[in-house]
PDB file of C-alpha atoms and ligand atoms in Angstrom:
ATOM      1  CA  UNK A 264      -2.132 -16.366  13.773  1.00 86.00           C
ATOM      2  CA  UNK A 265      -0.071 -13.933  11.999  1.00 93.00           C
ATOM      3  CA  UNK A 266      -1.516 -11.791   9.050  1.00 96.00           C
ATOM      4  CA  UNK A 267      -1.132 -11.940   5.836  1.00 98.00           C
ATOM      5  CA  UNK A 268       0.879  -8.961   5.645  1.00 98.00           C
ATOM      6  CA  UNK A 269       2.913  -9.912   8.240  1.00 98.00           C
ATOM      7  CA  UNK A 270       3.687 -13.260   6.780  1.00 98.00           C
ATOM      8  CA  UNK A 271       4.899 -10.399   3.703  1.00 98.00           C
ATOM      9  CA  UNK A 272       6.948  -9.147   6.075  1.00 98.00           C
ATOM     10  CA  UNK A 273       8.754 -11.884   7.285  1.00 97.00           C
ATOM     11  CA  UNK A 274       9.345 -12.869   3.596  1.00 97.00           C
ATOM     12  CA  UNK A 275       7.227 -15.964   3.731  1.00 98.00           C
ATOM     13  CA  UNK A 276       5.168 -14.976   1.425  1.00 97.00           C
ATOM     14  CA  UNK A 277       6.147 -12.810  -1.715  1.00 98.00           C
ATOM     15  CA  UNK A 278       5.560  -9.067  -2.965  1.00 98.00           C
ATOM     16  CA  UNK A 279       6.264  -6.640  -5.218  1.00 98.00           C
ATOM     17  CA  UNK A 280       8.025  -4.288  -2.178  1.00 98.00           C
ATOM     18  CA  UNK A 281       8.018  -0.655  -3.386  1.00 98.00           C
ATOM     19  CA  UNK A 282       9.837   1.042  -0.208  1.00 98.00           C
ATOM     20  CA  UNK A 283      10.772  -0.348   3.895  1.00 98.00           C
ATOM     21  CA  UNK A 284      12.455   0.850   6.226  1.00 98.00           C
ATOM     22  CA  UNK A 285      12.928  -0.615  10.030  1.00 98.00           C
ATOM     23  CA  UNK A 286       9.091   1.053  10.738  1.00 98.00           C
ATOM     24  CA  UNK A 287       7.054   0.082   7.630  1.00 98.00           C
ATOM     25  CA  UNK A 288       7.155  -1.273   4.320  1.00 98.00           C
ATOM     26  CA  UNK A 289       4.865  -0.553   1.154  1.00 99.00           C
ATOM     27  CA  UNK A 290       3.881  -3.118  -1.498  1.00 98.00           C
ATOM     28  CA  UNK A 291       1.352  -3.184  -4.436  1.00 98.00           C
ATOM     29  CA  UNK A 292      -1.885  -4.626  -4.267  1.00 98.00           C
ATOM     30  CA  UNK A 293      -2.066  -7.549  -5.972  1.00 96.00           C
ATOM     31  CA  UNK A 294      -5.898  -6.911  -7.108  1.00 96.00           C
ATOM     32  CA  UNK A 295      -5.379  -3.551  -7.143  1.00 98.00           C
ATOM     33  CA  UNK A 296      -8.206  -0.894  -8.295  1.00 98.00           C
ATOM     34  CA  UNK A 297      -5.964   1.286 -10.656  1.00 98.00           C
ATOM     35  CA  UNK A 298      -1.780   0.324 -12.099  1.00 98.00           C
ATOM     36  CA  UNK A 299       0.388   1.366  -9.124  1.00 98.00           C
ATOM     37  CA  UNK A 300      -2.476   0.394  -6.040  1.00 98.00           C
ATOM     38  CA  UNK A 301      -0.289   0.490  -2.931  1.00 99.00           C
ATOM     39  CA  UNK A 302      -0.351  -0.671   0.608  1.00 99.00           C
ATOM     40  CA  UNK A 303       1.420   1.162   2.999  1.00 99.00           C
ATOM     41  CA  UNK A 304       1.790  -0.587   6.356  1.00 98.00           C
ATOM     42  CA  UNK A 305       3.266  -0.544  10.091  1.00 98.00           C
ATOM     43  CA  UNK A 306       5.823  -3.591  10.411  1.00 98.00           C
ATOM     44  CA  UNK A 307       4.187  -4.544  13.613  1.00 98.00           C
ATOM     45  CA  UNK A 308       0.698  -6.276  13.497  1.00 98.00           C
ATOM     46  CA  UNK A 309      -1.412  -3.684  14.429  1.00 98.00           C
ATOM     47  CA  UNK A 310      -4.754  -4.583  13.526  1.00 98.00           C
ATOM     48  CA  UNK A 311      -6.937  -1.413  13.203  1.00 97.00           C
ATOM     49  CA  UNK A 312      -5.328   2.250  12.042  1.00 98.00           C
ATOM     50  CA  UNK A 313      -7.333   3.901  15.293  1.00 98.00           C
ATOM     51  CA  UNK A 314      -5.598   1.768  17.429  1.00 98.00           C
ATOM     52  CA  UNK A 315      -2.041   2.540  16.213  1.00 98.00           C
ATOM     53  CA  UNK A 316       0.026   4.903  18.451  1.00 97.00           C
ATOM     54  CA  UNK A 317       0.097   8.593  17.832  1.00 98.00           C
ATOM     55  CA  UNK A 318       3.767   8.954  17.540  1.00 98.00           C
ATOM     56  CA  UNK A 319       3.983   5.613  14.996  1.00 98.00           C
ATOM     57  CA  UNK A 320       0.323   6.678  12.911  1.00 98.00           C
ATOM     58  CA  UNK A 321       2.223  10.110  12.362  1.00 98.00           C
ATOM     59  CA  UNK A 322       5.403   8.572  11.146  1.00 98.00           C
ATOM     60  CA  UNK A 323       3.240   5.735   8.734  1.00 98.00           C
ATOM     61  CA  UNK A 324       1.411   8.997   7.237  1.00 98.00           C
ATOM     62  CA  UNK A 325       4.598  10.717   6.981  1.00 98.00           C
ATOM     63  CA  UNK A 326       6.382   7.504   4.826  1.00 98.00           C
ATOM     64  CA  UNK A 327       3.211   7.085   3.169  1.00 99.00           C
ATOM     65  CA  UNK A 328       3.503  10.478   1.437  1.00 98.00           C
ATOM     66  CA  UNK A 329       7.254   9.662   0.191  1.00 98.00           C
ATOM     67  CA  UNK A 330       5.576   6.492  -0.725  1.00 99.00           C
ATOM     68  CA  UNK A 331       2.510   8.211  -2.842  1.00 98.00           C
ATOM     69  CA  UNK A 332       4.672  10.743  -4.147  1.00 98.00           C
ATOM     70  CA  UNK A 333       7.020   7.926  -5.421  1.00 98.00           C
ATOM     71  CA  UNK A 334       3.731   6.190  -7.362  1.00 98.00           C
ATOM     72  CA  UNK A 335       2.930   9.778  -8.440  1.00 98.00           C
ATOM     73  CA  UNK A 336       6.063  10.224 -10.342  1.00 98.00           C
ATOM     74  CA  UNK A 337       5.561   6.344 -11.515  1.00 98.00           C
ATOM     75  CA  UNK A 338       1.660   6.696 -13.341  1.00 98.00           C
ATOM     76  CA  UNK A 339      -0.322   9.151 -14.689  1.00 97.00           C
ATOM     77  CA  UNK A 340      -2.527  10.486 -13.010  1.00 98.00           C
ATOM     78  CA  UNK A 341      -4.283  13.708 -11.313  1.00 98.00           C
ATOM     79  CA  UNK A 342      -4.010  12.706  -7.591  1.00 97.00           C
ATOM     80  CA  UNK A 343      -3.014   9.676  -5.398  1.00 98.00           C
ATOM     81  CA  UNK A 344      -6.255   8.621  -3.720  1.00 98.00           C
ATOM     82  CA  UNK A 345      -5.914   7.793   0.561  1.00 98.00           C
ATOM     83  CA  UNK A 346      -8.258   4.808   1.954  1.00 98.00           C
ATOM     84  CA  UNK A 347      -8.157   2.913   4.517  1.00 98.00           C
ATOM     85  CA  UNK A 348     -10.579  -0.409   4.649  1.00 97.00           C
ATOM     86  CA  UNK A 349      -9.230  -2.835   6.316  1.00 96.00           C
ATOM     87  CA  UNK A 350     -12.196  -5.236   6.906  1.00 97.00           C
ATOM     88  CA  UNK A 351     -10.461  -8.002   4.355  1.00 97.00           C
ATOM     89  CA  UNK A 352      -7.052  -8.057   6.245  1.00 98.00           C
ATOM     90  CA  UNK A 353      -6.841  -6.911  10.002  1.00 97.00           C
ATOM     91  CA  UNK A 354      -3.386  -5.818   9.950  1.00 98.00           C
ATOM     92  CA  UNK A 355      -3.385  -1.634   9.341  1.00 98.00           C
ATOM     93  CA  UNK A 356      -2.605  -0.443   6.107  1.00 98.00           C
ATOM     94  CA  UNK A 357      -3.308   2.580   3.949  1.00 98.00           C
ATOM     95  CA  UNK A 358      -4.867   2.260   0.288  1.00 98.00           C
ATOM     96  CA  UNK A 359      -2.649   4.853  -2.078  1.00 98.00           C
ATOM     97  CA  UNK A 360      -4.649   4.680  -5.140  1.00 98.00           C
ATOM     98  CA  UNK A 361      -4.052   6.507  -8.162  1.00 98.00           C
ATOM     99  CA  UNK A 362      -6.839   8.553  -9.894  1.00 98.00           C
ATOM    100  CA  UNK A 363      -7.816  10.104 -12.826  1.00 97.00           C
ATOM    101  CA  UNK A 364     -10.796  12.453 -12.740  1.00 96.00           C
ATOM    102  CA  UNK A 365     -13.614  10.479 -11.006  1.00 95.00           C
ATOM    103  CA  UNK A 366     -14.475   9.461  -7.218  1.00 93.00           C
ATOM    104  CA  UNK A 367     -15.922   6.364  -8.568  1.00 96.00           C
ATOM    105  CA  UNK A 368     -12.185   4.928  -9.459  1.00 97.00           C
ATOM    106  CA  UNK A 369     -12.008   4.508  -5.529  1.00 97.00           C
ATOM    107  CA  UNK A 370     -14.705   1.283  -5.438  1.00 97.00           C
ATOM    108  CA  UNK A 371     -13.575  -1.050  -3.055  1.00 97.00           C
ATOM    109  CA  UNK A 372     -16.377  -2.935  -3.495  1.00 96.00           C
ATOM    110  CA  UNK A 373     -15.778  -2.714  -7.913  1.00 96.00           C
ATOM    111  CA  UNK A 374     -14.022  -4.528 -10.432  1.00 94.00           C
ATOM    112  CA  UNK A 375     -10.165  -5.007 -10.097  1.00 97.00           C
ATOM    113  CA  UNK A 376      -7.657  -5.626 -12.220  1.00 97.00           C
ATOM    114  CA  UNK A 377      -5.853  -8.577 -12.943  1.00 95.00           C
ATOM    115  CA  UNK A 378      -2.241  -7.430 -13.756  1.00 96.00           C
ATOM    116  CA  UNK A 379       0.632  -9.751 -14.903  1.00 96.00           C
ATOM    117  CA  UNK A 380       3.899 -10.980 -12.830  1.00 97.00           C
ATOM    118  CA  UNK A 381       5.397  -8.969 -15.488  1.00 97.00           C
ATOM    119  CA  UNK A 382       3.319  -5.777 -15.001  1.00 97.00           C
ATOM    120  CA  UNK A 383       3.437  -5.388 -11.398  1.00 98.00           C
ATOM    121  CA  UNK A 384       7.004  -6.401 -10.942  1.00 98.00           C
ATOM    122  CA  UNK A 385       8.000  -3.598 -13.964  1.00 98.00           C
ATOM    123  CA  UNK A 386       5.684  -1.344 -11.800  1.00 98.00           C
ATOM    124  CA  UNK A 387       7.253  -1.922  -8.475  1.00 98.00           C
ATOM    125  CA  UNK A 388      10.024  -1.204 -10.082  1.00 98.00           C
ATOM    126  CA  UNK A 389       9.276   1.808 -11.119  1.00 98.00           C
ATOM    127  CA  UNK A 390       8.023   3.011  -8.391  1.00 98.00           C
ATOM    128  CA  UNK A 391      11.314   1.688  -6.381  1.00 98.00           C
ATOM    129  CA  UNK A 392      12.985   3.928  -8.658  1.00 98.00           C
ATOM    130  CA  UNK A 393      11.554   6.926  -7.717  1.00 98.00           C
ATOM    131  CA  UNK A 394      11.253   6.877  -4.114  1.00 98.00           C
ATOM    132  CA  UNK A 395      13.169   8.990  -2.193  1.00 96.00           C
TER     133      UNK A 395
HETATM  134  P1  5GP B 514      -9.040  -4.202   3.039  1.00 67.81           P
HETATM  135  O1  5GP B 514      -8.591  -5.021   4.225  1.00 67.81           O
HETATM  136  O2  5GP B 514      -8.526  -2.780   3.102  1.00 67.81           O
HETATM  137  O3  5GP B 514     -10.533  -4.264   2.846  1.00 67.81           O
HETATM  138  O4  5GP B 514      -8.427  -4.859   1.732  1.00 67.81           O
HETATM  139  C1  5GP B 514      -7.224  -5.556   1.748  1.00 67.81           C
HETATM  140  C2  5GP B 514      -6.462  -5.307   0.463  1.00 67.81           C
HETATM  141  O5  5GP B 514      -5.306  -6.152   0.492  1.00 67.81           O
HETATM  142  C3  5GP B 514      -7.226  -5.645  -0.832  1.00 67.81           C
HETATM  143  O6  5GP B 514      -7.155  -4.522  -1.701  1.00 67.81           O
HETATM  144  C4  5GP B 514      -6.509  -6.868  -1.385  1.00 67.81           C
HETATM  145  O7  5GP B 514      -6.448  -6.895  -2.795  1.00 67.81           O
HETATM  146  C5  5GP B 514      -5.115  -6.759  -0.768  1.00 67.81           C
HETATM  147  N1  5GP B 514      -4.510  -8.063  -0.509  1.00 67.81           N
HETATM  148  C6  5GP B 514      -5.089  -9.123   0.112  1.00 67.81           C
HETATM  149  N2  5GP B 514      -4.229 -10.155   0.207  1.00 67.81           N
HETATM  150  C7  5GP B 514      -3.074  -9.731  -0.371  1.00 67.81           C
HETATM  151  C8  5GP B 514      -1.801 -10.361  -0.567  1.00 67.81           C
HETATM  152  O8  5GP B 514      -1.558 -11.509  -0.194  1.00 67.81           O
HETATM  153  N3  5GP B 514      -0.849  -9.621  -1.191  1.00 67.81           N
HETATM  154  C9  5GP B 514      -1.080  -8.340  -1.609  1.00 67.81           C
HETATM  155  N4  5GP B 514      -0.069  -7.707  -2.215  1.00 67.81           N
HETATM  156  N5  5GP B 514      -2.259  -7.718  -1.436  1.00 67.81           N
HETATM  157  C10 5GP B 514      -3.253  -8.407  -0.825  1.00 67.81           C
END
C-alpha cells in the first residue's frame, strides 16, 4: 500500500507544498513542533533514509538545504533543526525544524501545535516565496 506521503505526491491527498522538483518535494508538517516544521522527501517510496542510494541521499540533503534555507528566511529563528524519525510514516523524509535557543524544541515525542488552514497555507507561502 502506498504511503501517506506518496499518496501527497500523487495529489490524492492535500499539502501545503513548499518546493518539488522531478526528485523530491517538501511540505509542512501538519502537527508540526515549531511554525514552518518541514518534511523534505525523495518522490520515490523509499522507506528508511539508510536505505536510500548514495547518489539520490546526497542530492535530498543537497535540496533540503535550499529547502531549510528557504524556512530560514520565512521564521525567526537561530538555526533550522535536522531529524530524521521516521517510525510514524515509513516513507524517508527529513524533519527541518526551526529553533530558538533550546534542544528541547526538537521533542518528537512533545506537544505540537495545532495551526490553522489559514496559518500554514500563509506559511507555505512564505516559504514558497523564498526558495530559490
Ligand atoms: P516520523 O515518521 O518522522 O516519526 O513522523 C512523521 C511526521 O509526519 C510527523 O511529524 C507527522 O506530524 C507528519 N505527518 C503524518 N501524517 C501527515 C500528513 O498526512 N500530512 C503531513 N503534512 N504531515 C504528516
Amino acid at each position: 500500500m502506498a504511503s501517506i506521503f506518496s499518496k501527497i505526491v500523487a495529489g490524492e491527498i492535500p499539502a501545503y507544498k513548499v518546493a518539488e522538483n522531478d526528485e523530491f518535494l517538501a511540505f509542512l508538517d501538519i502537527n508540526p513542533m515549531a511554525m514552518g516544521h518541514t518534511l523534505v522527501i525523495p518522490k520515490q517510496e523509499i522507506p528508511y533514509i539508510f536505505e536510500v542510494d548514495d547518489d539520490l541521499l546526497g542530492r535530498l540533503m543537497v535540496f533540503a538545504k535550499r529547502v531549510a534555507k528557504a524556512v530560514e528566511a520565512s521564521v525567526t529563528c537561530a538555526r533550522i533543526g535536522v531529524g530524521v524519525v521516521g517510525l510514524e510514516v515509513p516513507h524517508c523524509h527529513i524533519h527541518l525544524i526551526p529553533l530558538q535557543n533550546s534542544v528541547g524544541e526538537m521533542n518528537f515525542g512533545g506537544p505540537k501545535l495545532s495551526p490553522s488552514q489559514e496559518e500554514l497555507a500563509a506559511m507555505a507561502q512564505k516559504i514558497q516565496s523564498n526558495f530559490k
